[in-house]
Each structure stands twice: as structure tokens, then as C-alpha cells.
Short mmCIF file of C-alpha atoms and ligand atoms in Angstrom, two decimals:
data_model
loop_
_atom_site.label_atom_id
_atom_site.label_comp_id
_atom_site.label_asym_id
_atom_site.label_seq_id
_atom_site.Cartn_x
_atom_site.Cartn_y
_atom_site.Cartn_z
CA UNK A 225 0.00 0.00 0.00
CA UNK A 226 1.36 3.47 -0.82
CA UNK A 227 1.03 6.74 1.03
CA UNK A 228 1.88 10.36 0.30
CA UNK A 229 4.04 12.40 2.69
CA UNK A 230 3.89 16.20 2.56
CA UNK A 231 6.13 18.59 4.48
CA UNK A 232 4.05 21.74 4.93
CA UNK A 233 5.26 25.28 4.44
CA UNK A 234 6.65 25.37 0.89
CA UNK A 235 5.53 28.31 -1.23
CA UNK A 236 3.98 27.20 -4.54
CA UNK A 237 4.84 29.05 -7.74
CA UNK A 238 4.69 28.29 -11.45
CA UNK A 239 2.20 26.64 -13.74
CA UNK A 240 0.33 23.37 -13.83
CA UNK A 241 -2.01 21.78 -16.37
CA UNK A 242 -4.91 19.45 -15.50
CA UNK A 243 -5.33 16.15 -17.32
CA UNK A 244 -8.39 15.30 -19.38
CA UNK A 245 -11.70 15.14 -17.52
CA UNK A 246 -12.35 11.81 -15.75
CA UNK A 247 -16.10 12.49 -15.58
CA UNK A 248 -16.26 13.25 -19.30
CA UNK A 249 -14.02 10.37 -20.40
CA UNK A 250 -15.96 7.68 -18.49
CA UNK A 251 -19.38 8.22 -20.14
CA UNK A 252 -17.72 8.83 -23.52
CA UNK A 253 -15.85 5.50 -23.27
CA UNK A 254 -19.18 3.80 -22.52
CA UNK A 255 -20.86 5.67 -25.39
CA UNK A 256 -18.23 4.21 -27.74
CA UNK A 257 -20.09 0.91 -27.34
CA UNK A 258 -22.97 2.48 -29.32
CA UNK A 259 -20.79 2.53 -32.44
CA UNK A 260 -20.05 -0.36 -34.79
CA UNK A 261 -16.73 1.21 -35.87
CA UNK A 262 -13.46 2.05 -34.05
CA UNK A 263 -13.25 5.16 -31.84
CA UNK A 264 -10.09 7.20 -31.10
CA UNK A 265 -10.09 9.35 -27.92
CA UNK A 266 -7.41 11.96 -27.13
CA UNK A 267 -6.47 13.70 -23.81
CA UNK A 268 -7.75 10.72 -21.80
CA UNK A 269 -6.42 10.86 -18.20
CA UNK A 270 -4.29 7.92 -16.97
CA UNK A 271 -6.42 7.03 -13.94
CA UNK A 272 -7.48 3.89 -12.10
CA UNK A 273 -11.13 4.58 -12.95
CA UNK A 274 -10.31 4.76 -16.67
CA UNK A 275 -8.53 1.39 -16.43
CA UNK A 276 -11.56 -0.07 -14.61
CA UNK A 277 -13.92 1.15 -17.35
CA UNK A 278 -11.56 -0.36 -19.94
CA UNK A 279 -11.74 -3.71 -18.10
CA UNK A 280 -15.54 -3.59 -18.02
CA UNK A 281 -15.63 -2.90 -21.77
CA UNK A 282 -13.12 -5.70 -22.39
CA UNK A 283 -15.36 -8.17 -20.55
CA UNK A 284 -18.25 -7.03 -22.77
CA UNK A 285 -16.19 -7.82 -25.89
CA UNK A 286 -14.95 -4.38 -26.91
CA UNK A 287 -11.19 -3.98 -27.42
CA UNK A 288 -9.68 -1.00 -25.56
CA UNK A 289 -5.98 -0.15 -25.93
CA UNK A 290 -3.70 2.81 -25.23
CA UNK A 291 -2.14 4.02 -28.48
CA UNK A 292 -0.31 6.94 -26.81
CA UNK A 293 0.25 8.42 -23.34
CA UNK A 294 -3.29 9.81 -23.29
CA UNK A 295 -4.81 8.28 -26.45
CA UNK A 296 -7.26 5.37 -26.44
CA UNK A 297 -8.41 3.22 -29.34
CA UNK A 298 -11.72 1.47 -28.73
CA UNK A 299 -13.03 -1.19 -31.12
CA UNK A 300 -16.66 -1.95 -30.15
CA UNK A 301 -17.39 -4.20 -33.11
CA UNK A 302 -16.84 -7.31 -30.95
CA UNK A 303 -19.45 -6.30 -28.38
CA UNK A 304 -21.05 -9.63 -27.48
CA UNK A 305 -21.67 -9.97 -23.74
CA UNK A 306 -24.41 -7.99 -22.05
CA UNK A 307 -23.19 -8.64 -18.47
CA UNK A 308 -21.12 -6.15 -16.43
CA UNK A 309 -19.87 -8.24 -13.52
CA UNK A 310 -20.14 -7.38 -9.82
CA UNK A 311 -16.41 -7.52 -9.09
CA UNK A 312 -15.77 -4.69 -11.58
CA UNK A 313 -18.89 -2.60 -10.98
CA UNK A 314 -18.34 -2.61 -7.22
CA UNK A 315 -14.97 -0.95 -7.86
CA UNK A 316 -16.46 1.95 -9.75
CA UNK A 317 -20.02 3.23 -9.72
CA UNK A 318 -19.58 4.84 -13.15
CA UNK A 319 -19.57 1.31 -14.65
CA UNK A 320 -23.33 1.77 -14.72
CA UNK A 321 -22.79 4.00 -17.76
CA UNK A 322 -22.62 0.79 -19.85
CA UNK A 323 -26.30 0.10 -19.12
CA UNK A 324 -27.69 2.49 -21.74
CA UNK A 325 -25.34 1.41 -24.55
CA UNK A 326 -25.91 -2.33 -23.82
CA UNK A 327 -29.69 -1.95 -23.98
CA UNK A 328 -29.36 0.15 -27.15
CA UNK A 329 -27.00 -2.24 -28.97
CA UNK A 330 -27.97 -5.68 -27.59
CA UNK A 331 -31.51 -4.98 -26.27
CA UNK A 332 -30.33 -6.80 -23.15
CA UNK A 333 -28.27 -5.87 -20.10
CA UNK A 334 -27.23 -7.44 -16.82
CA UNK A 335 -25.34 -4.85 -14.75
CA UNK A 336 -24.49 -5.30 -11.11
CA UNK A 337 -26.16 -2.75 -8.86
CA UNK A 338 -23.37 -0.33 -7.91
CA UNK A 339 -22.81 -0.33 -4.16
CA UNK A 340 -23.09 2.88 -2.17
CA UNK A 341 -19.84 4.64 -1.50
CA UNK A 342 -18.13 6.09 1.50
CA UNK A 343 -20.29 9.21 1.48
CA UNK A 344 -23.73 7.68 1.46
CA UNK A 345 -26.30 6.00 -0.76
CA UNK A 346 -25.97 6.31 -4.52
CA UNK A 347 -29.38 5.23 -5.89
CA UNK A 348 -29.98 4.38 -9.55
CA UNK A 349 -33.79 4.68 -9.64
CA UNK A 350 -33.68 7.53 -12.19
CA UNK A 351 -31.46 5.50 -14.55
CA UNK A 352 -34.03 2.69 -14.44
CA UNK A 353 -36.99 5.07 -14.80
CA UNK A 354 -35.50 6.41 -18.06
CA UNK A 355 -34.65 2.99 -19.50
CA UNK A 356 -38.19 1.79 -18.72
CA UNK A 357 -39.66 4.88 -20.38
CA UNK A 358 -37.86 3.84 -23.58
CA UNK A 359 -39.45 0.36 -23.42
CA UNK A 360 -36.88 -1.56 -21.38
CA UNK A 361 -38.33 -4.21 -19.06
CA UNK A 362 -36.33 -3.77 -15.83
CA UNK A 363 -36.04 -6.18 -12.90
CA UNK A 364 -33.64 -6.45 -9.97
CA UNK A 365 -32.38 -9.98 -9.32
CA UNK A 366 -29.63 -11.13 -6.94
CA UNK A 367 -28.02 -7.67 -6.87
CA UNK A 368 -28.15 -7.24 -10.63
CA UNK A 369 -30.13 -4.85 -12.83
CA UNK A 370 -31.69 -6.98 -15.58
CA UNK A 371 -33.09 -5.27 -18.70
CA UNK A 372 -34.79 -6.82 -21.73
CA UNK A 373 -36.23 -4.78 -24.60
CA UNK A 374 -37.91 -5.92 -27.82
CA UNK A 375 -37.11 -2.49 -29.21
CA UNK A 376 -36.41 0.97 -27.78
CA UNK A 377 -38.97 3.63 -28.69
CA UNK A 378 -38.41 7.36 -28.11
CA UNK A 379 -40.43 8.83 -25.22
CA UNK A 380 -40.99 12.04 -23.25
CA UNK A 381 -39.86 11.88 -19.61
CA UNK A 382 -38.72 13.86 -16.57
CA UNK A 383 -35.56 12.52 -14.90
CA UNK A 384 -35.18 15.01 -12.03
CA UNK A 385 -35.08 13.33 -8.62
CA UNK A 386 -35.65 14.50 -5.06
CA UNK A 387 -32.12 15.98 -4.88
CA UNK A 388 -32.24 17.49 -8.34
CA UNK A 389 -31.16 16.22 -11.75
CA UNK A 390 -28.93 13.19 -12.20
CA UNK A 391 -25.81 13.43 -14.38
CA UNK A 392 -25.56 9.64 -14.60
CA UNK A 393 -29.20 9.00 -15.43
CA UNK A 394 -29.30 11.84 -18.00
CA UNK A 395 -26.17 10.38 -19.64
CA UNK A 396 -27.40 6.79 -19.66
CA UNK A 397 -30.77 7.69 -21.17
CA UNK A 398 -29.19 10.07 -23.73
CA UNK A 399 -27.03 7.14 -24.87
CA UNK A 400 -29.87 4.60 -25.01
CA UNK A 401 -32.19 7.05 -26.80
CA UNK A 402 -29.59 7.79 -29.49
CA UNK A 403 -30.34 4.38 -31.10
CA UNK A 404 -34.07 4.25 -30.22
CA UNK A 405 -36.90 4.49 -32.75
CA UNK A 406 -38.19 8.10 -32.85
CA UNK A 407 -37.62 11.15 -30.66
CA UNK A 408 -36.90 11.26 -26.91
CA UNK A 409 -37.33 14.37 -24.77
CA UNK A 410 -35.68 14.35 -21.34
CA UNK A 411 -36.90 17.11 -19.05
CA UNK A 412 -35.19 17.72 -15.71
CA UNK A 413 -31.85 16.77 -17.29
CA UNK A 414 -28.49 17.49 -15.65
CA UNK A 415 -26.70 20.48 -17.18
CA UNK A 416 -23.02 19.71 -16.44
CA UNK A 417 -20.37 20.38 -19.12
CA UNK A 418 -19.81 16.61 -19.23
CA UNK A 419 -23.30 16.22 -20.74
CA UNK A 420 -22.40 18.80 -23.41
CA UNK A 421 -19.27 16.79 -24.28
CA UNK A 422 -21.28 13.55 -24.38
CA UNK A 423 -23.77 15.17 -26.76
CA UNK A 424 -20.90 16.41 -28.95
CA UNK A 425 -19.33 12.95 -28.96
CA UNK A 426 -22.56 11.10 -29.85
CA UNK A 427 -23.20 13.65 -32.63
CA UNK A 428 -19.63 13.15 -33.90
CA UNK A 429 -20.61 9.48 -34.40
CA UNK A 430 -23.66 10.58 -36.44
CA UNK A 431 -26.13 10.94 -33.59
CA UNK A 432 -28.77 13.67 -33.31
CA UNK A 433 -28.72 15.01 -29.75
CA UNK A 434 -29.49 18.61 -28.77
CA UNK A 435 -30.15 20.68 -25.65
CA UNK A 436 -27.20 19.53 -23.50
CA UNK A 437 -26.25 22.30 -21.07
CA UNK A 438 -29.91 23.03 -20.49
CA UNK A 439 -32.48 21.03 -18.49
CA UNK A 440 -34.13 19.68 -21.65
CA UNK A 441 -32.43 17.13 -23.91
CA UNK A 442 -33.87 16.11 -27.27
CA UNK A 443 -32.58 12.91 -28.91
CA UNK A 444 -33.62 11.83 -32.39
CA UNK A 445 -32.82 8.13 -32.64
CA UNK A 446 -30.74 6.89 -35.61
CA UNK A 447 -30.26 3.35 -36.87
CA UNK A 448 -26.47 3.21 -36.54
CA UNK A 449 -23.58 5.22 -35.09
CA UNK A 450 -20.21 5.39 -36.86
CA UNK A 451 -16.57 5.72 -35.80
CA UNK A 452 -15.14 9.00 -34.49
CA UNK A 453 -11.94 10.69 -33.29
CA UNK A 454 -12.59 12.95 -30.29
CA UNK A 455 -10.70 15.08 -27.72
CA UNK A 456 -11.70 14.96 -24.02
CA UNK A 457 -11.97 18.38 -22.33
CA UNK A 458 -9.74 19.53 -19.46
CA UNK A 459 -10.75 18.31 -16.00
CA UNK A 460 -12.23 21.42 -14.37
CA UNK A 461 -12.46 19.79 -10.93
CA UNK A 462 -8.76 18.90 -11.04
CA UNK A 463 -8.06 22.47 -12.21
CA UNK A 464 -10.15 23.84 -9.33
CA UNK A 465 -8.21 21.66 -6.90
CA UNK A 466 -4.91 23.24 -8.02
CA UNK A 467 -6.42 26.74 -7.83
CA UNK A 468 -7.28 26.07 -4.18
CA UNK A 469 -3.72 24.76 -3.63
CA UNK A 470 -2.41 28.04 -5.08
CA UNK A 471 -4.71 30.14 -2.87
CA UNK A 472 -3.66 28.16 0.24
CA UNK A 473 0.08 27.85 -0.28
CA UNK A 474 0.95 29.80 -3.40
CA UNK A 475 2.74 32.97 -4.15
CA UNK A 476 1.39 32.84 -7.70
CA UNK A 477 0.12 29.70 -9.50
CA UNK A 478 -1.15 29.59 -13.08
CA UNK A 479 -3.49 26.70 -13.90
CA UNK A 480 -3.47 26.29 -17.67
CA UNK A 481 -6.35 24.96 -19.77
CA UNK A 482 -9.81 25.74 -20.97
CA UNK A 483 -11.97 25.30 -17.87
CA UNK A 484 -12.82 28.70 -16.33
CA UNK A 485 -16.32 28.81 -17.86
CA UNK A 486 -17.09 25.51 -16.05
CA UNK A 487 -15.87 26.75 -12.66
CA UNK A 488 -17.66 30.10 -12.26
CA UNK A 489 -19.13 29.44 -8.76
CA UNK A 490 -15.74 28.17 -7.51
CA UNK A 491 -13.89 31.20 -8.90
CA UNK A 492 -16.53 33.45 -7.27
CA UNK A 493 -16.10 31.72 -3.89
CA UNK A 494 -12.31 31.97 -4.11
CA UNK A 495 -12.58 35.70 -4.83
CA UNK A 496 -15.03 36.10 -1.94
CA UNK A 497 -12.35 34.60 0.36
CA UNK A 498 -9.98 37.33 -0.80
CA UNK A 499 -7.84 35.27 -3.18
CA UNK A 500 -6.82 37.37 -6.19
CA UNK A 501 -7.56 35.62 -9.52
CA UNK A 502 -6.68 36.62 -13.07
CA UNK A 503 -8.90 34.80 -15.57
CA UNK A 504 -7.03 34.89 -18.87
CA UNK A 505 -7.11 33.15 -22.25
CA UNK A 506 -6.44 29.48 -21.58
CA UNK A 507 -5.41 29.89 -17.96
CA UNK A 508 -6.41 31.14 -14.52
CA UNK A 509 -3.74 32.64 -12.25
CA UNK A 510 -4.27 32.67 -8.47
CA UNK A 511 -2.27 34.73 -5.96
CA UNK A 512 -1.79 33.17 -2.52
CA UNK A 513 -4.03 34.16 0.38
CA UNK A 514 -3.17 31.81 3.29
CA UNK A 515 -5.78 33.21 5.74
CA UNK A 516 -9.03 33.44 3.71
CA UNK A 517 -12.06 35.46 4.73
CA UNK A 518 -14.74 33.07 5.99
CA UNK A 519 -17.43 32.31 3.39
CA UNK A 520 -20.57 30.16 3.22
CA UNK A 521 -20.88 27.57 0.44
CA UNK A 522 -23.95 25.55 -0.58
CA UNK A 523 -23.50 22.96 -3.30
CA UNK A 524 -26.10 22.71 -6.06
CA UNK A 525 -26.54 20.98 -9.40
CA UNK A 526 -24.66 22.65 -12.27
CA UNK A 527 -24.41 25.63 -12.77
CA UNK A 528 -24.32 25.82 -8.96
CA UNK A 529 -21.28 25.21 -6.73
CA UNK A 530 -20.09 21.64 -7.53
CA UNK A 531 -20.23 19.06 -4.74
CA UNK A 532 -16.90 17.74 -6.09
CA UNK A 533 -15.18 20.94 -4.94
CA UNK A 534 -16.56 21.36 -1.39
CA UNK A 535 -13.94 19.18 0.32
CA UNK A 536 -11.11 21.17 -1.24
CA UNK A 537 -12.69 24.45 -0.13
CA UNK A 538 -13.09 23.08 3.40
CA UNK A 539 -9.34 22.42 3.56
CA UNK A 540 -8.76 26.07 2.58
CA UNK A 541 -11.30 27.48 5.07
CA UNK A 542 -9.70 25.59 7.99
CA UNK A 543 -7.34 28.59 8.36
CA UNK A 544 -10.10 31.13 7.59
CA UNK A 545 -10.63 34.38 9.44
CA UNK A 546 -13.99 33.60 11.09
CA UNK A 547 -16.54 30.84 10.74
CA UNK A 548 -17.61 29.35 7.40
CA UNK A 549 -20.52 27.00 6.70
CA UNK A 550 -20.44 24.40 3.92
CA UNK A 551 -23.74 22.69 3.06
CA UNK A 552 -23.85 19.80 0.57
CA UNK A 553 -27.38 19.49 -0.84
CA UNK A 554 -26.34 16.77 -3.31
CA UNK A 555 -24.64 14.40 -0.85
CA UNK A 556 -25.51 15.45 2.73
CA UNK A 557 -23.07 12.88 4.18
CA UNK A 558 -20.07 13.82 2.03
CA UNK A 559 -17.92 15.03 4.93
CA UNK A 560 -15.42 12.20 5.60
CA UNK A 561 -12.66 14.80 5.18
CA UNK A 562 -13.92 16.81 8.20
CA UNK A 563 -13.03 14.06 10.68
CA UNK A 564 -9.50 13.80 9.26
CA UNK A 565 -8.93 17.59 9.13
CA UNK A 566 -9.68 17.70 12.89
CA UNK A 567 -6.53 15.60 13.34
CA UNK A 568 -4.52 18.49 11.88
CA UNK A 569 -5.97 20.85 14.50
CA UNK A 570 -8.89 22.20 12.47
CA UNK A 571 -12.03 23.27 14.33
CA UNK A 572 -15.03 21.79 12.47
CA UNK A 573 -18.49 21.07 13.79
CA UNK A 574 -20.74 18.71 11.81
CA UNK A 575 -24.44 19.40 11.50
CA UNK A 576 -27.09 17.71 9.39
CA UNK A 577 -25.92 17.99 5.76
CA UNK A 578 -23.42 20.69 6.62
CA UNK A 579 -20.21 21.57 8.45
CA UNK A 580 -19.24 24.71 10.37
CA UNK A 581 -15.54 25.51 9.98
CA UNK A 582 -14.18 27.85 12.69
CA UNK A 583 -10.91 29.12 11.24
CA UNK A 584 -7.71 28.52 13.21
CA UNK A 585 -4.30 30.21 12.96
CA UNK A 586 -2.40 27.15 11.88
CA UNK A 587 -2.57 23.39 11.32
CA UNK A 588 0.00 20.82 12.37
CA UNK A 589 0.92 17.70 10.44
CA UNK A 590 -0.48 14.26 11.36
CA UNK A 591 -1.18 10.77 10.02
CA UNK A 592 -4.41 10.85 7.98
CA UNK A 593 -6.56 8.30 6.19
CA UNK A 594 -7.90 9.00 2.71
CA UNK A 595 -11.47 7.91 2.01
CA UNK A 596 -13.31 9.13 -1.08
CA UNK A 597 -11.63 10.82 -4.02
CA UNK A 598 -12.22 14.50 -3.23
CA UNK A 599 -11.80 14.04 0.54
CA UNK A 600 -8.34 12.62 -0.23
CA UNK A 601 -7.48 15.69 -2.32
CA UNK A 602 -8.58 17.91 0.57
CA UNK A 603 -6.18 16.11 2.93
CA UNK A 604 -3.27 16.59 0.51
CA UNK A 605 -4.11 20.32 0.26
CA UNK A 606 -4.24 20.69 4.04
CA UNK A 607 -0.86 18.96 4.30
CA UNK A 608 0.63 21.70 2.10
CA UNK A 609 0.05 24.26 4.88
CA UNK A 610 0.22 22.10 8.03
CA UNK A 611 3.39 22.55 10.10
CA UNK A 612 5.68 19.51 9.80
CA UNK A 613 4.89 16.20 8.10
CA UNK A 614 1.47 14.95 7.03
CA UNK A 615 1.13 11.30 5.98
CA UNK A 616 -1.95 10.56 3.83
CA UNK A 617 -2.56 6.79 3.68
CA UNK A 618 -4.77 4.69 1.33
CA UNK A 619 -4.00 6.99 -1.58
CA UNK A 620 -5.42 4.53 -4.11
CA UNK A 621 -8.55 6.66 -3.56
CA UNK A 622 -6.75 9.68 -4.99
CA UNK A 623 -5.26 7.76 -7.92
CA UNK A 624 -8.82 7.07 -9.08
CA UNK A 625 -9.26 10.72 -10.07
CA UNK A 626 -5.95 12.58 -10.03
CA UNK A 627 -3.12 11.74 -12.44
CA UNK A 628 0.31 12.01 -10.71
CA UNK A 629 -0.90 14.62 -8.18
CA UNK A 630 2.36 14.49 -6.23
CA UNK A 631 4.38 15.23 -9.40
CA UNK A 632 2.14 18.14 -10.39
CA UNK A 633 2.23 19.71 -6.92
CA UNK A 634 5.96 18.93 -6.68
CA UNK A 635 6.54 20.87 -9.92
CA UNK A 636 4.95 23.87 -8.17
CA UNK A 637 7.44 23.58 -5.31
CA UNK A 638 5.55 21.45 -2.81
CA UNK A 639 7.67 19.11 -0.65
CA UNK A 640 5.64 15.96 -1.40
CA UNK A 641 6.53 12.33 -2.11
CA UNK A 642 4.86 8.96 -2.60
CA UNK A 643 6.32 6.09 -0.56
CA UNK A 644 5.49 2.47 0.16
CA UNK A 645 3.66 2.18 3.46
CA UNK A 646 6.08 0.50 5.89
C1 EPZ B 236 -21.54 12.17 -10.91
O1 EPZ B 236 -21.98 11.06 -10.16
C2 EPZ B 236 -20.04 12.26 -10.70
N1 EPZ B 236 -19.40 11.01 -11.13
C3 EPZ B 236 -19.72 12.52 -9.23
O2 EPZ B 236 -18.32 12.76 -9.16
C4 EPZ B 236 -20.44 13.79 -8.78
O3 EPZ B 236 -20.19 13.97 -7.40
C5 EPZ B 236 -21.93 13.63 -9.04
O4 EPZ B 236 -22.15 13.39 -10.44
C6 EPZ B 236 -22.74 14.87 -8.65
O5 EPZ B 236 -22.31 15.97 -9.42
C7 EPZ B 236 -19.14 10.84 -12.44
O6 EPZ B 236 -19.44 11.68 -13.26
C8 EPZ B 236 -18.46 9.55 -12.81
P1 EPZ B 236 -25.82 12.06 -10.06
P2 EPZ B 236 -23.48 10.51 -10.43
O7 EPZ B 236 -26.53 10.92 -10.68
O8 EPZ B 236 -23.77 10.54 -11.90
C9 EPZ B 236 -29.23 11.41 -6.83
C10 EPZ B 236 -16.14 12.44 -8.41
O9 EPZ B 236 -15.69 12.89 -7.35
N2 EPZ B 236 -29.65 10.29 -7.70
O10 EPZ B 236 -25.73 13.36 -10.79
O11 EPZ B 236 -23.63 9.24 -9.71
C11 EPZ B 236 -27.89 11.16 -6.15
O12 EPZ B 236 -28.05 10.43 -4.95
C12 EPZ B 236 -17.50 11.81 -8.44
O13 EPZ B 236 -15.57 12.53 -9.53
C13 EPZ B 236 -30.87 9.66 -7.47
O14 EPZ B 236 -31.60 10.00 -6.53
O15 EPZ B 236 -24.34 11.63 -9.70
C14 EPZ B 236 -27.40 12.56 -5.90
O16 EPZ B 236 -27.99 13.07 -4.72
C15 EPZ B 236 -18.01 11.52 -7.04
N3 EPZ B 236 -31.26 8.63 -8.28
C16 EPZ B 236 -27.94 13.34 -7.10
O17 EPZ B 236 -29.02 12.56 -7.63
C17 EPZ B 236 -30.49 8.23 -9.34
O18 EPZ B 236 -30.91 7.31 -10.08
C18 EPZ B 236 -26.92 13.56 -8.20
O19 EPZ B 236 -26.42 12.31 -8.59
C19 EPZ B 236 -29.25 8.88 -9.57
C20 EPZ B 236 -28.86 9.91 -8.74
#
């Protein structure tokens, strides 16, 4: 098992570039199964989750191979099995993205129910509601989602759930509908940039999808989807993570890439804390502000403040001037990082669905345990400013969503290294 050791106190300067977006690449890899011709993807991040998705697709009969550092070639012509096995799906919830393509291509699917994760239940009822609306007969047997469909017929539906729209369900149904007979209208759709990329990708294969980025998707089914060569967008959550690192421990850090339009609420919160940002062409520069003004943050579906950035902001606000409140309306239990930050001397009080962060002068290094992906990133960030050494263990969580984070932060001047756990 590996861990990351950080010696706090270094001043970060220079520039860093995020990898391709994990949460765009995963659905687009699954959508490749809709095609009957080879797909080439560029700017794909080298992450554990990408490898897991490749293994799922391999089991289904599609050939997935790296043709370059960040280039994937997917040949879906051999798609033959309709079963995504438990031992792979339990490793990564996003495996459920193969459900829509399997039903569309094979009219059958057997996908293990994804387990919950360390920050609470992750239901799939909206995915199933959409697949049923298209004519899929859905049943749950022995922990598996079973779907049979004579044919898929376009339908009108609303996929918003109790806690708002679902990115996963909107993606799965967009994919299934792209090969259905007739037109599908999805109201209450998620509006994330990843849906816009998925729409662009499906249309690059000859699909007819419109409306992504709004809450209403329209999909005109076609009989076949062709090959395509496509570039994955920059990971705006990874970029936001490095912007927070720069605000916490930087003198001046430039995060390069085309992501600022996707991070507006995060940039606004950073400015509200007193961090100075320069939003330029193809990069955002942040000037360090180690003791931020306390702010309140409430996560919301896109274009609101992303739940995937609240842990990182909590790490920053631990040394805030005053008390901040972070409320997560998407995942009310997504606060594993709070317990670990207390070990560094932070003063955080948990309440239902939220956390109150009373800023302290300084943090001191400790042994910490990573849990979910963004909580792990928050612990690394806190280690950058904690006095002495911070050891973050179980960093396989972080390798699921951050490519070589210790190298990227090291390039900025952080004293950080990955070692084998003794
Ligand atoms: C995606 O998960 C992301 N994962 C998550 O990022 C992100 O936190 C999440 O969206 C919210 O933005 C990927 O893109 C691979 P949802 P997803 O369906 O699709 C509820 C990371 O850190 N819901 O948009 O599973 C659900 O409980 C990961 O990279 C239902 O009620 O999220 C949640 O409250 C972690 N029924 C809300 O909707 C359903 O059928 C949003 O979930 C599906 C979801």
C-alpha cells in the first residue's frame, strides 16, 4: 500500500495543467459501445477509474488499448456480452454507464447494482426510470439490474429526482435514446459540461442530440452510429483543486487549460475569500491568500457550486478568518474529510448535511486516512500548509481521479513524495 508524505510550508509558484476530464471520459468510453466502428479518444487521463472502465468494456467484448500516453483506441465491433460483472462494478459506480449502450446495442443488459460509497447512498432509480420509459423491461435480481427490450422507442420523460437532476441518469438515457426508434425528450436533465461533451461525442458518431447544457435534452434516434476521433476536455475539478492549492500555499500559480467557464461558482467563492484571480485566455492565475475570509458555500446541481469541490474548499477554510458554513445538498453525508482535518488541529463542527468551519491560525501535520476521491485531495491540500509532516494513507482513492498529483504539486514547489507504506 502506498502513502503520500507532505512537508508543509513550501511556497507554490509556477504553472500546472490538469489532465483530461475523468467524468467526461468515463461516459464517452461507454458511449463508444454504441458505435459499430473504431473510436479514437485523445487527452484521456491515466487514472485507475479509466482502467476499470476499460476492463468492463473488455469483458463485454470491446477492445480498448492505449495508443499513446493519453490516447485510447476502442473497437466496439466485438461487443457480445451484455453482463457487467459485480467484481468490476463494485470498484467503480460509473460502470453503470454501460447500461444504456448495452440496452441500445444488444436490447439486453445485466449490470451489477453499484454499491453505495463512503459518502452515502448512490441510488440508480432515475437510470431505471428512463430505461423503462424507452421500453426496457427492468427487474432487480440477486443484486443485478436486468433489462430486456424488444425495441427501444423514443419517449418524453422527466428525470429530475428529489435531490435534483442526475448526471448519470441523464447520460445513460441520452445514450440509449440515441439508437431508439423516434424522438426522446428528457426534461429535468443534468446540465453539467460533461453532458455537453457527451452530446458532442454522440453527434460526432452521427447521432442527433441537442439541448445539452440546459435542463431539456432532445434525442432523435438513428439506426447506426459510426466511428469518431474525439478530444476529451480539461478536467475542471482537477483544475479547481490546483487553484485552491495556489490560494492556500501559493505565491502565484497559473493553472493552464480551458476550464474557467465551467468553474464560475468556484472562482466566485475563491474571490469572496480574498484570493486574487486573473482569468485569462487558456489559464487562470491565483495569488496566494493563506488566511481566507470566511465564506458560506452551498453545493447545487450545475451551474451551482459543484459538490466535487466542497472538500477542497473546506481544507482552505480551515485557516479562515472567522466561521464558514459548507452545506452539501447533493450528498448530505459527504464530509469524511472533516473528521481527518480535525486531526490536523482544524475546528469543524458537523451538522445535518453541513459543516461549520471555525478558522484557526495554523494546522499541524499528522497521520491521515484518505477515504473518497475529493476528501483525499482535501487532505493533501491541508498537508501543504500544516506545520511539519502529514502522511496521507490509502492513496489509491486519490489515484482514481488525479493523475500524478504528487508530481504536479511537486513541480509547483511542494515538498511531497509517494512512498510504500512501511
Ligand atoms: C456524478 O456522479 C459524478 N461522477 C460525481 O463525481 C459527482 O459527485 C456527481 O455526479 C454529482 O455531481 C461521475 O461523473 C463519474 P448524479 P453521479 O446521478 O452521476 C441522486 C467524483 O468525485 N440520484 O448526478 O452518480 C444522487 O443520490 C464523483 O468525480 C438519485 O436520486 O451523480 C445525488 O444526490 C463523485 N437517483 C444526485 O441525484 C439516481 O438514479 C446527483 O447524482 C441517480 C442519482
